[in-house]
PDB file of N, CA and C in Angstrom:
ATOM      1  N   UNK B  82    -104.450  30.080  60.765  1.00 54.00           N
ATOM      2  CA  UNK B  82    -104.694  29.316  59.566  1.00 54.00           C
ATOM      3  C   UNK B  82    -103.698  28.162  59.509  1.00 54.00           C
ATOM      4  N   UNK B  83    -104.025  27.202  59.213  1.00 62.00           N
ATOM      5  CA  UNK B  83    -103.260  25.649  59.325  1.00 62.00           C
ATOM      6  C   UNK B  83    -102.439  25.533  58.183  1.00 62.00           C
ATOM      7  N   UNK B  84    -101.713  25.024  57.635  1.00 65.00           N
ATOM      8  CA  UNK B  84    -100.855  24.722  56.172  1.00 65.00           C
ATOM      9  C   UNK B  84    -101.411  23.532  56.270  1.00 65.00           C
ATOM     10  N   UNK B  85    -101.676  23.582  55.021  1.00 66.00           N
ATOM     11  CA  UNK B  85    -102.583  22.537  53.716  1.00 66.00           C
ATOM     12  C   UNK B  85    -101.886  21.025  53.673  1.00 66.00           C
ATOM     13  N   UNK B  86    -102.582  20.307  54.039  1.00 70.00           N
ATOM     14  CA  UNK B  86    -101.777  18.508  54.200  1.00 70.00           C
ATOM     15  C   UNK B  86    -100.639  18.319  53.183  1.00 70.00           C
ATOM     16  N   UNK B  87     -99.595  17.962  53.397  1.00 76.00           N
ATOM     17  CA  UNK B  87     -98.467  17.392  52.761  1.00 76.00           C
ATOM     18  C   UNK B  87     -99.392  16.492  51.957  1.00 76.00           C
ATOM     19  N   UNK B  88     -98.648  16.702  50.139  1.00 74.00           N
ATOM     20  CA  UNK B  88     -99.221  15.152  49.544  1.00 74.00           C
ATOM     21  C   UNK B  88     -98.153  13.985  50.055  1.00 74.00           C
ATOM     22  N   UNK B  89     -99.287  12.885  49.779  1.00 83.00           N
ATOM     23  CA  UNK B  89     -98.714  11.447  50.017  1.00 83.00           C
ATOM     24  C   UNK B  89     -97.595  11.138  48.974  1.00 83.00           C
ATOM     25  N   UNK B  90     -96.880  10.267  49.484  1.00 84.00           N
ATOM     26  CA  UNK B  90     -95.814   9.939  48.590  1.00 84.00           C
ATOM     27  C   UNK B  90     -95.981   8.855  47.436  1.00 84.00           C
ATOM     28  N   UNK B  91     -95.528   8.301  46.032  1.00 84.00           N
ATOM     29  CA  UNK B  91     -96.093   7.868  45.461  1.00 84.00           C
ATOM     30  C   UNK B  91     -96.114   6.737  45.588  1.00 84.00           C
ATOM     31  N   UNK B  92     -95.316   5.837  46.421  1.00 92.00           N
ATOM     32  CA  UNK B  92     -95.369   4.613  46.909  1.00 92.00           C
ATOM     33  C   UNK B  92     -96.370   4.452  47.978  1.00 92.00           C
ATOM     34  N   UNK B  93     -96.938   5.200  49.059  1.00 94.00           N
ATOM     35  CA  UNK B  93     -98.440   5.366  49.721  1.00 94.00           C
ATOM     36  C   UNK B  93     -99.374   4.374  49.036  1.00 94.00           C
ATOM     37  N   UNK B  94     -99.649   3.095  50.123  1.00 96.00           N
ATOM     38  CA  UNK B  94    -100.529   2.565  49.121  1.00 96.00           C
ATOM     39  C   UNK B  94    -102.335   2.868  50.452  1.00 96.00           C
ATOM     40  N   UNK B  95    -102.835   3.541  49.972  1.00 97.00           N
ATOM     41  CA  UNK B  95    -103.819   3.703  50.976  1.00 97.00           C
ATOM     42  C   UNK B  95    -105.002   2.658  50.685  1.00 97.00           C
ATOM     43  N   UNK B  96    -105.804   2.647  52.170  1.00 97.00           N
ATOM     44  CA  UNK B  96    -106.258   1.810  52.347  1.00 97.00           C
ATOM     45  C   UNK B  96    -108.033   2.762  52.930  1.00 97.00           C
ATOM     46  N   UNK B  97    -109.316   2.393  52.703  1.00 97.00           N
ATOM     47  CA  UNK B  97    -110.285   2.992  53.749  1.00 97.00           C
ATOM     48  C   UNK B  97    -109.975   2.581  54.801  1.00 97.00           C
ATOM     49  N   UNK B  98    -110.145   3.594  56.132  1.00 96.00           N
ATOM     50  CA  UNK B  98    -110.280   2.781  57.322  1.00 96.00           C
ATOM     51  C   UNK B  98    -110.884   1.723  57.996  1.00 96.00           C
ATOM     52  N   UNK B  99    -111.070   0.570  58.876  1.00 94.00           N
ATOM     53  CA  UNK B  99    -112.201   0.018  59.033  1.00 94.00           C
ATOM     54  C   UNK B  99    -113.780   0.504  59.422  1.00 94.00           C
ATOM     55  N   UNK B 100    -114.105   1.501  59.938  1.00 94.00           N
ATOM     56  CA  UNK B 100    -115.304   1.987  60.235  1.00 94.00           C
ATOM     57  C   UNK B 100    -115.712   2.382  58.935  1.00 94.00           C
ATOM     58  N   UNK B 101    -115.080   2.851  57.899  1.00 97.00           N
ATOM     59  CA  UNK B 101    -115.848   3.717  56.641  1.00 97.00           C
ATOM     60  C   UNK B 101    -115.666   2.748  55.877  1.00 97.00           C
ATOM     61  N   UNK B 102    -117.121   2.538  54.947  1.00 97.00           N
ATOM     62  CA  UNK B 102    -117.487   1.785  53.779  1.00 97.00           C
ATOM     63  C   UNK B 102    -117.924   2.931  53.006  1.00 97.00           C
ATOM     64  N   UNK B 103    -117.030   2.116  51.233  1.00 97.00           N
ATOM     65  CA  UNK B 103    -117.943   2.751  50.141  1.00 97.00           C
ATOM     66  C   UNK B 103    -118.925   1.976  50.145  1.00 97.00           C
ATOM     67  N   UNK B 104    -120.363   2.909  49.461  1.00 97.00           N
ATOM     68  CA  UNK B 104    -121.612   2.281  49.338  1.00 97.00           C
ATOM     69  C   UNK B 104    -122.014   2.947  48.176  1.00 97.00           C
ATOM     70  N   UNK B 105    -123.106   2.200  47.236  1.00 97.00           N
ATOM     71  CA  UNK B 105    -123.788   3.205  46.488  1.00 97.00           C
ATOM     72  C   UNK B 105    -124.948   3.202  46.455  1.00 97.00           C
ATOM     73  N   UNK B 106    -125.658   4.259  46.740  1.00 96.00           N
ATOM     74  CA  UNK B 106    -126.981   4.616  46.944  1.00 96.00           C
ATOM     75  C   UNK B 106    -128.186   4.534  45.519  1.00 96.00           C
ATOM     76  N   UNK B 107    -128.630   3.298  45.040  1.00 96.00           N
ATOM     77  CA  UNK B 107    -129.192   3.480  44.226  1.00 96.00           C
ATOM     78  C   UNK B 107    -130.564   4.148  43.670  1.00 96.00           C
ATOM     79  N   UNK B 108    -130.616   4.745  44.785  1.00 95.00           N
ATOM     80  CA  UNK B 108    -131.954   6.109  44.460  1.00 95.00           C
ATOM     81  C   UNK B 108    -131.330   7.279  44.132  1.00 95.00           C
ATOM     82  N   UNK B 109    -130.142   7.629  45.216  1.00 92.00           N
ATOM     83  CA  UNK B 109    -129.181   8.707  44.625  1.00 92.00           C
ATOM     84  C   UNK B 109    -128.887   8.696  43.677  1.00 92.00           C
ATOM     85  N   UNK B 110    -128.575   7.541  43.198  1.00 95.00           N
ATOM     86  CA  UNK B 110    -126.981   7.198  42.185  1.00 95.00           C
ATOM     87  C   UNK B 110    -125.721   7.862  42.147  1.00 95.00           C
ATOM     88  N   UNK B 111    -125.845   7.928  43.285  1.00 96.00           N
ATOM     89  CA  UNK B 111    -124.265   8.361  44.133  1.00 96.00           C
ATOM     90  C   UNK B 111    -123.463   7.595  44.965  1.00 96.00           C
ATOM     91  N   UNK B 112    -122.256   7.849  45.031  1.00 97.00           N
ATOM     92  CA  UNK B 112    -121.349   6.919  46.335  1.00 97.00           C
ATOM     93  C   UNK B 112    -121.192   8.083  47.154  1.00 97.00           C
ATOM     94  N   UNK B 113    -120.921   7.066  48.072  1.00 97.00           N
ATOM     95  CA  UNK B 113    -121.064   7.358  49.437  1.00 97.00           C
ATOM     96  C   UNK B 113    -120.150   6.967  50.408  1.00 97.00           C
ATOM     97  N   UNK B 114    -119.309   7.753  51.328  1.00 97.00           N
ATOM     98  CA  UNK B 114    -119.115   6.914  52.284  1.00 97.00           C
ATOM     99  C   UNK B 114    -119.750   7.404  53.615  1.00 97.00           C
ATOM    100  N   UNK B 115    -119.689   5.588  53.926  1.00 97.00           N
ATOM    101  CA  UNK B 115    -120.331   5.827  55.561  1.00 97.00           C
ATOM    102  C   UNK B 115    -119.696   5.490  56.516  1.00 97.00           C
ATOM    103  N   UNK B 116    -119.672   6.222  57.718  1.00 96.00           N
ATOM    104  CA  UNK B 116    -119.007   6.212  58.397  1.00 96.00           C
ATOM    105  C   UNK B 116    -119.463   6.779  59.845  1.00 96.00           C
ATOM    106  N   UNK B 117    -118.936   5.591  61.277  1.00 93.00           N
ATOM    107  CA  UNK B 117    -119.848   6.597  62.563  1.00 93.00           C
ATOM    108  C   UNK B 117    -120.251   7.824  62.120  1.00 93.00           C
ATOM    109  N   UNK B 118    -121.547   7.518  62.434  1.00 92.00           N
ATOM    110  CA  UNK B 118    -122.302   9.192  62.685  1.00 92.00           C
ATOM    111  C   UNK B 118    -122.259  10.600  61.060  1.00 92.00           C
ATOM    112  N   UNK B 119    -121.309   9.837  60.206  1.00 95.00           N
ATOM    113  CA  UNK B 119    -120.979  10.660  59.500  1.00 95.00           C
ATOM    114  C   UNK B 119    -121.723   9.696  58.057  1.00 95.00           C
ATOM    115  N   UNK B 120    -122.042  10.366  56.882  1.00 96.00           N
ATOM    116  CA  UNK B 120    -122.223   9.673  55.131  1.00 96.00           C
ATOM    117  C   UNK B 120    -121.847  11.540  54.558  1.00 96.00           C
ATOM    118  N   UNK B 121    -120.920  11.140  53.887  1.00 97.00           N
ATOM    119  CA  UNK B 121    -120.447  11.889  52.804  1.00 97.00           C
ATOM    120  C   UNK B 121    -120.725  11.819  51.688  1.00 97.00           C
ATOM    121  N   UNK B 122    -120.895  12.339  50.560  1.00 97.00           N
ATOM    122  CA  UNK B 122    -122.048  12.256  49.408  1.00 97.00           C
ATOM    123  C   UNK B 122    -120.284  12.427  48.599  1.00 97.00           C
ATOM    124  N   UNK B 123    -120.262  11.895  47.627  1.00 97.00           N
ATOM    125  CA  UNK B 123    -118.797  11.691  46.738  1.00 97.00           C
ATOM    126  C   UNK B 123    -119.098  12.415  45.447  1.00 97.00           C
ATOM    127  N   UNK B 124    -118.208  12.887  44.709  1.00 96.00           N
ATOM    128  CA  UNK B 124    -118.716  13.260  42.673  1.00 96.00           C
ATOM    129  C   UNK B 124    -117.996  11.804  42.514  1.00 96.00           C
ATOM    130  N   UNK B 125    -117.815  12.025  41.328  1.00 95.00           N
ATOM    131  CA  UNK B 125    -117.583  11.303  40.347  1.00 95.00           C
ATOM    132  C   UNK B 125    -116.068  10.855  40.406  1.00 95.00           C
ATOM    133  N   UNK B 126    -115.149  11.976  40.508  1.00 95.00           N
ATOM    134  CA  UNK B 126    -114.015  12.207  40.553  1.00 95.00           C
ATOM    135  C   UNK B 126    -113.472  10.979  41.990  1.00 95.00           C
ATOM    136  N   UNK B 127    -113.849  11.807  42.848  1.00 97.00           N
ATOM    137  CA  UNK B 127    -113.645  11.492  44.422  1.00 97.00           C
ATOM    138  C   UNK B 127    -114.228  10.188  44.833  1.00 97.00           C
ATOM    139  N   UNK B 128    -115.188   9.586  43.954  1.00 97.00           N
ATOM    140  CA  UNK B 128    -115.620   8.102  43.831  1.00 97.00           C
ATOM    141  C   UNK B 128    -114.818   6.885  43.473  1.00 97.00           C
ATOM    142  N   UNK B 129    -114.190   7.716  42.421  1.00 97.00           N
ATOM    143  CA  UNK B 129    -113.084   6.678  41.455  1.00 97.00           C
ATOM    144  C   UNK B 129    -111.935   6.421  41.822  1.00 97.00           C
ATOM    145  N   UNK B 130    -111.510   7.897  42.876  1.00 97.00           N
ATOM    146  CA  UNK B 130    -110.387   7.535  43.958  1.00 97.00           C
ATOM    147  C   UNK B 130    -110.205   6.847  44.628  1.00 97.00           C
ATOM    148  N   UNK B 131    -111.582   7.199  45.420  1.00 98.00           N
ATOM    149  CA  UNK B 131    -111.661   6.132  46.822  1.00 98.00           C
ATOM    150  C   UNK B 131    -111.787   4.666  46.640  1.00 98.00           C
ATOM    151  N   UNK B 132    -112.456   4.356  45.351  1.00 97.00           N
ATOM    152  CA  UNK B 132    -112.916   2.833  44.829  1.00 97.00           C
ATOM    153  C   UNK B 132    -111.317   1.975  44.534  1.00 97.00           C
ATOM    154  N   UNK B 133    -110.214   2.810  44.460  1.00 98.00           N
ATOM    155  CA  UNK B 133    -108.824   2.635  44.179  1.00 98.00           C
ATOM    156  C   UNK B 133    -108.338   2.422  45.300  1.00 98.00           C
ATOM    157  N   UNK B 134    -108.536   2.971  46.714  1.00 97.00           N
ATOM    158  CA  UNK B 134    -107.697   2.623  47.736  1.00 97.00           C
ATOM    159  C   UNK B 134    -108.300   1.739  48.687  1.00 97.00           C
ATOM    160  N   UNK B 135    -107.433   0.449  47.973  1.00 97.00           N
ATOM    161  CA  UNK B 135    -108.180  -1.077  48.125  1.00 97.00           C
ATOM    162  C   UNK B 135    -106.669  -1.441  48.736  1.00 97.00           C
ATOM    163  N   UNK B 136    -105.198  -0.521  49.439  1.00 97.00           N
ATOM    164  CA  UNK B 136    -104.510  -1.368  50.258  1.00 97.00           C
ATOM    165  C   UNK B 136    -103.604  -1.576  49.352  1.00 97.00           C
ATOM    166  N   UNK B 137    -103.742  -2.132  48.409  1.00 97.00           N
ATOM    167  CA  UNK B 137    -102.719  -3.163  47.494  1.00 97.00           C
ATOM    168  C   UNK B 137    -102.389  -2.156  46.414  1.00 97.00           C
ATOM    169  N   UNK B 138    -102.849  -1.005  45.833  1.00 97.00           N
ATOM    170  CA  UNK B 138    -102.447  -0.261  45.043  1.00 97.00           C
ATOM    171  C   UNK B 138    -101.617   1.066  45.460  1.00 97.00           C
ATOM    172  N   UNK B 139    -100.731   1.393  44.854  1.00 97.00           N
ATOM    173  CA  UNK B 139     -99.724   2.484  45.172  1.00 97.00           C
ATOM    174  C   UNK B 139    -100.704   3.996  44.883  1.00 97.00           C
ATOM    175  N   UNK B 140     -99.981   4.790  45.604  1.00 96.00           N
ATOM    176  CA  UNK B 140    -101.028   6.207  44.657  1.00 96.00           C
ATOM    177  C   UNK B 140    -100.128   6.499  43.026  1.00 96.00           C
ATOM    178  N   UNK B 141     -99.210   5.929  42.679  1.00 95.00           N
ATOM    179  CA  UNK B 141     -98.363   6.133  41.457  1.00 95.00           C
ATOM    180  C   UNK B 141     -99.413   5.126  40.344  1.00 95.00           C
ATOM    181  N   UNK B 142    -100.100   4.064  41.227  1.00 96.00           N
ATOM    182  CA  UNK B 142    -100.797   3.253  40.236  1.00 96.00           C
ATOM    183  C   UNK B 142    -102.187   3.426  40.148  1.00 96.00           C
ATOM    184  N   UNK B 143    -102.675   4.723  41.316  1.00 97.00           N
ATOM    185  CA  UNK B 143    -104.063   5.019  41.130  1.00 97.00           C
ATOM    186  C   UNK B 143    -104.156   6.371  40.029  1.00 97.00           C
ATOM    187  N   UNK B 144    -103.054   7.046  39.778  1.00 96.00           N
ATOM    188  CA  UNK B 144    -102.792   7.910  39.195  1.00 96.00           C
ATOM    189  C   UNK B 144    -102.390   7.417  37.896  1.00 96.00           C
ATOM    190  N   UNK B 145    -102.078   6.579  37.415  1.00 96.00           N
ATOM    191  CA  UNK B 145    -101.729   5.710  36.222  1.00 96.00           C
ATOM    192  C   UNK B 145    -103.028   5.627  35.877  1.00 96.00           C
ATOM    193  N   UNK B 146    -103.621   4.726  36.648  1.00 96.00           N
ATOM    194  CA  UNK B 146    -104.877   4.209  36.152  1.00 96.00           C
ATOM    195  C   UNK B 146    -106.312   5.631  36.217  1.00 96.00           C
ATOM    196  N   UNK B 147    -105.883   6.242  37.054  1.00 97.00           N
ATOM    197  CA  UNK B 147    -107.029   7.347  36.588  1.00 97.00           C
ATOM    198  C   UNK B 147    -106.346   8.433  35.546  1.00 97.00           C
ATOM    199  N   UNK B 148    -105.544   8.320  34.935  1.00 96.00           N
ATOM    200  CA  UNK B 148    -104.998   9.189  33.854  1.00 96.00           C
ATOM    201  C   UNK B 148    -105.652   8.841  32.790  1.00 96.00           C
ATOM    202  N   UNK B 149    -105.749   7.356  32.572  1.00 93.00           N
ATOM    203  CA  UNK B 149    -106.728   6.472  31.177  1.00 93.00           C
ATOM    204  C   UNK B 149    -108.021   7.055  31.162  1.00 93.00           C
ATOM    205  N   UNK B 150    -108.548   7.499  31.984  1.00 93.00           N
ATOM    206  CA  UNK B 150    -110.280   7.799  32.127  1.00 93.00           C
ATOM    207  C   UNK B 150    -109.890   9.259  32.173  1.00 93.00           C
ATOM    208  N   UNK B 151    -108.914  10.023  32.657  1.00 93.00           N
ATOM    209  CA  UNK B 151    -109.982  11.825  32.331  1.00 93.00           C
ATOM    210  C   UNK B 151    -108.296  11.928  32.098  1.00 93.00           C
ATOM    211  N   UNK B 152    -107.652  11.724  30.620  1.00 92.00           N
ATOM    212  CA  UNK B 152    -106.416  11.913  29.899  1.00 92.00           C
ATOM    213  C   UNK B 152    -105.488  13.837  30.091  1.00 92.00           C
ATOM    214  N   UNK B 153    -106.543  14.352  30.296  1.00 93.00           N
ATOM    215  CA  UNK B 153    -106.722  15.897  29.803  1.00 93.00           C
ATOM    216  C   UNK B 153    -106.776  16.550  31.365  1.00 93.00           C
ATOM    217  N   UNK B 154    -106.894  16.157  32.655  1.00 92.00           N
ATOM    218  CA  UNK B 154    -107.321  16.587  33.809  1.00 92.00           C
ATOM    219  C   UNK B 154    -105.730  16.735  34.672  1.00 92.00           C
ATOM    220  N   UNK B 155    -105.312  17.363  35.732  1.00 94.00           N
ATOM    221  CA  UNK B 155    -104.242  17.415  36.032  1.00 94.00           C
ATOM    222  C   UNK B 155    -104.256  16.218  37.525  1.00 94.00           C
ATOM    223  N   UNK B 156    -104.123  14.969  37.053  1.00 94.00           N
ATOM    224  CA  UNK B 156    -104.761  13.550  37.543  1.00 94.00           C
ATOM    225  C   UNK B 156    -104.206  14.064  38.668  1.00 94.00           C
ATOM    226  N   UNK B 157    -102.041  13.378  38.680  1.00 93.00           N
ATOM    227  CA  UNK B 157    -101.444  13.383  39.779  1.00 93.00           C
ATOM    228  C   UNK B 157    -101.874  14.593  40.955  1.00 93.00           C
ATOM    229  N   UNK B 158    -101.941  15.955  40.217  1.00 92.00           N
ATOM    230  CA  UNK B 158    -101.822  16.461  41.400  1.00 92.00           C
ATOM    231  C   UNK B 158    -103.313  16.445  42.465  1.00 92.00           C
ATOM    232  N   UNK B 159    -104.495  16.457  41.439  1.00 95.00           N
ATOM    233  CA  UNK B 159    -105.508  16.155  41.949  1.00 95.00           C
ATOM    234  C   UNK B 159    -106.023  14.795  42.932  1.00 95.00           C
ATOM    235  N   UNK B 160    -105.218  13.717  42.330  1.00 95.00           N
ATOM    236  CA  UNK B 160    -105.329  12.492  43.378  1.00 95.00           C
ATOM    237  C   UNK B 160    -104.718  13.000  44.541  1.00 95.00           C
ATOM    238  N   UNK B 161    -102.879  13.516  44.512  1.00 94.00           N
ATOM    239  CA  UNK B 161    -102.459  13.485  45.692  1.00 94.00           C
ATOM    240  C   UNK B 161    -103.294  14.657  46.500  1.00 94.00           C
ATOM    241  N   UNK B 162    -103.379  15.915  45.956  1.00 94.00           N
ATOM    242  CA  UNK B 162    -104.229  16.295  47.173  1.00 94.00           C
ATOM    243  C   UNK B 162    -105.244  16.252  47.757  1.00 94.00           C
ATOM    244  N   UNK B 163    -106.269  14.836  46.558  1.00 96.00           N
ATOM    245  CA  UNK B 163    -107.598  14.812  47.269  1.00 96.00           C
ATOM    246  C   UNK B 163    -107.400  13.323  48.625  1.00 96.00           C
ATOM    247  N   UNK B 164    -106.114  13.032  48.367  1.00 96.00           N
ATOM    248  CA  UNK B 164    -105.628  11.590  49.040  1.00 96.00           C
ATOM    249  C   UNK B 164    -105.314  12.437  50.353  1.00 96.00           C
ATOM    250  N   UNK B 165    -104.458  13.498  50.591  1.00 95.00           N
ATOM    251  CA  UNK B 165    -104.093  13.804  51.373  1.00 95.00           C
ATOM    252  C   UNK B 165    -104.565  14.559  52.369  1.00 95.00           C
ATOM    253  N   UNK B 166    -106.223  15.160  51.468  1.00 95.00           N
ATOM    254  CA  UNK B 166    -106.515  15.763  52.906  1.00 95.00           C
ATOM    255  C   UNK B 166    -108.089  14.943  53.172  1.00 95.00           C
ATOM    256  N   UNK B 167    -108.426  13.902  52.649  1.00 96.00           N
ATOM    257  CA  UNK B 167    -108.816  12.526  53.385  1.00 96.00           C
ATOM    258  C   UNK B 167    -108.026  11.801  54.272  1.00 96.00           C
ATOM    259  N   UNK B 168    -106.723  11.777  54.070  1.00 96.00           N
ATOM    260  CA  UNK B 168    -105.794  10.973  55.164  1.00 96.00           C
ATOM    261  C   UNK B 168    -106.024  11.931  56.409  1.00 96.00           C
ATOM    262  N   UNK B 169    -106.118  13.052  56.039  1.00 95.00           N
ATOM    263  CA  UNK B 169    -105.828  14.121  57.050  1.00 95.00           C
ATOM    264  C   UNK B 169    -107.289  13.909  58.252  1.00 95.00           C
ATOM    265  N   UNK B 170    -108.342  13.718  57.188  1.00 94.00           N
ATOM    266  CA  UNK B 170    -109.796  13.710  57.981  1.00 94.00           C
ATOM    267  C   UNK B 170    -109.627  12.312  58.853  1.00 94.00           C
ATOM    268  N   UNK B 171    -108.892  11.433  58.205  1.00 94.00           N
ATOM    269  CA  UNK B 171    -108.703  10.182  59.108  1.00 94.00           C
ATOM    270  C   UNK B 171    -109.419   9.047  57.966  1.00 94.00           C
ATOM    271  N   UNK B 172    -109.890   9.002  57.206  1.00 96.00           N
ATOM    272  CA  UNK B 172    -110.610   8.239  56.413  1.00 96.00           C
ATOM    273  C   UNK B 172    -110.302   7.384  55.377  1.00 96.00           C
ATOM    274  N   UNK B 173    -108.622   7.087  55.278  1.00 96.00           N
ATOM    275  CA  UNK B 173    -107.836   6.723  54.896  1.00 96.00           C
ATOM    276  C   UNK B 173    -106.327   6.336  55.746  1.00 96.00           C
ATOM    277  N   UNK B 174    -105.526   5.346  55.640  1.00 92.00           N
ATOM    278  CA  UNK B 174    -104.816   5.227  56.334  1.00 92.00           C
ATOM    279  C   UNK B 174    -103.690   4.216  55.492  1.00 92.00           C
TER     280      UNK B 174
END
């Protein structure tokens, strides 16, 4: 059994990789990313993340800013570990 990805640190400003694009599927009405050979179907949550790691934002400021939208949810720890084991898949960098 593997131990669970280290979270990112809060200065981490992540970025998508170049092969994976967000997209949104307007028959679905879902995001998506696509990627060689691979499309991952996103919630809601995991949409609003990824739409944040545009490079130029810290994870301290994607966690700021997704605290305003779900006030009541346990943001930080949920960003860093959904950040960290996407970095881990490679889909982030």
């Amino acid at each position: 059994m593997s131990a669970p990805p280290s979270p990112p640190g809060p200065d981490w400003r992540p970025r998508l990789r170049r092969a994976i694009v967000l997209r949104h599927d307007p028959v679905r009405d879902q995001d998506l990313l696509v990627m060689p050979e691979r499309i991952v179907v996103l919630n809601e949550e995991a949409a609003a993340v990824v739409r944040l790691c545009d490079g130029e934002r810290t994870v301290g400021d994607i966690v700021t800013e997704l605290t305003g939208t779900w006030p009541a949810a346990p943001v930080a720890a949920d960003v860093s570990g959904f950040l960290a084991r996407i970095r881990d898949e490679g889909w982030v960098g």
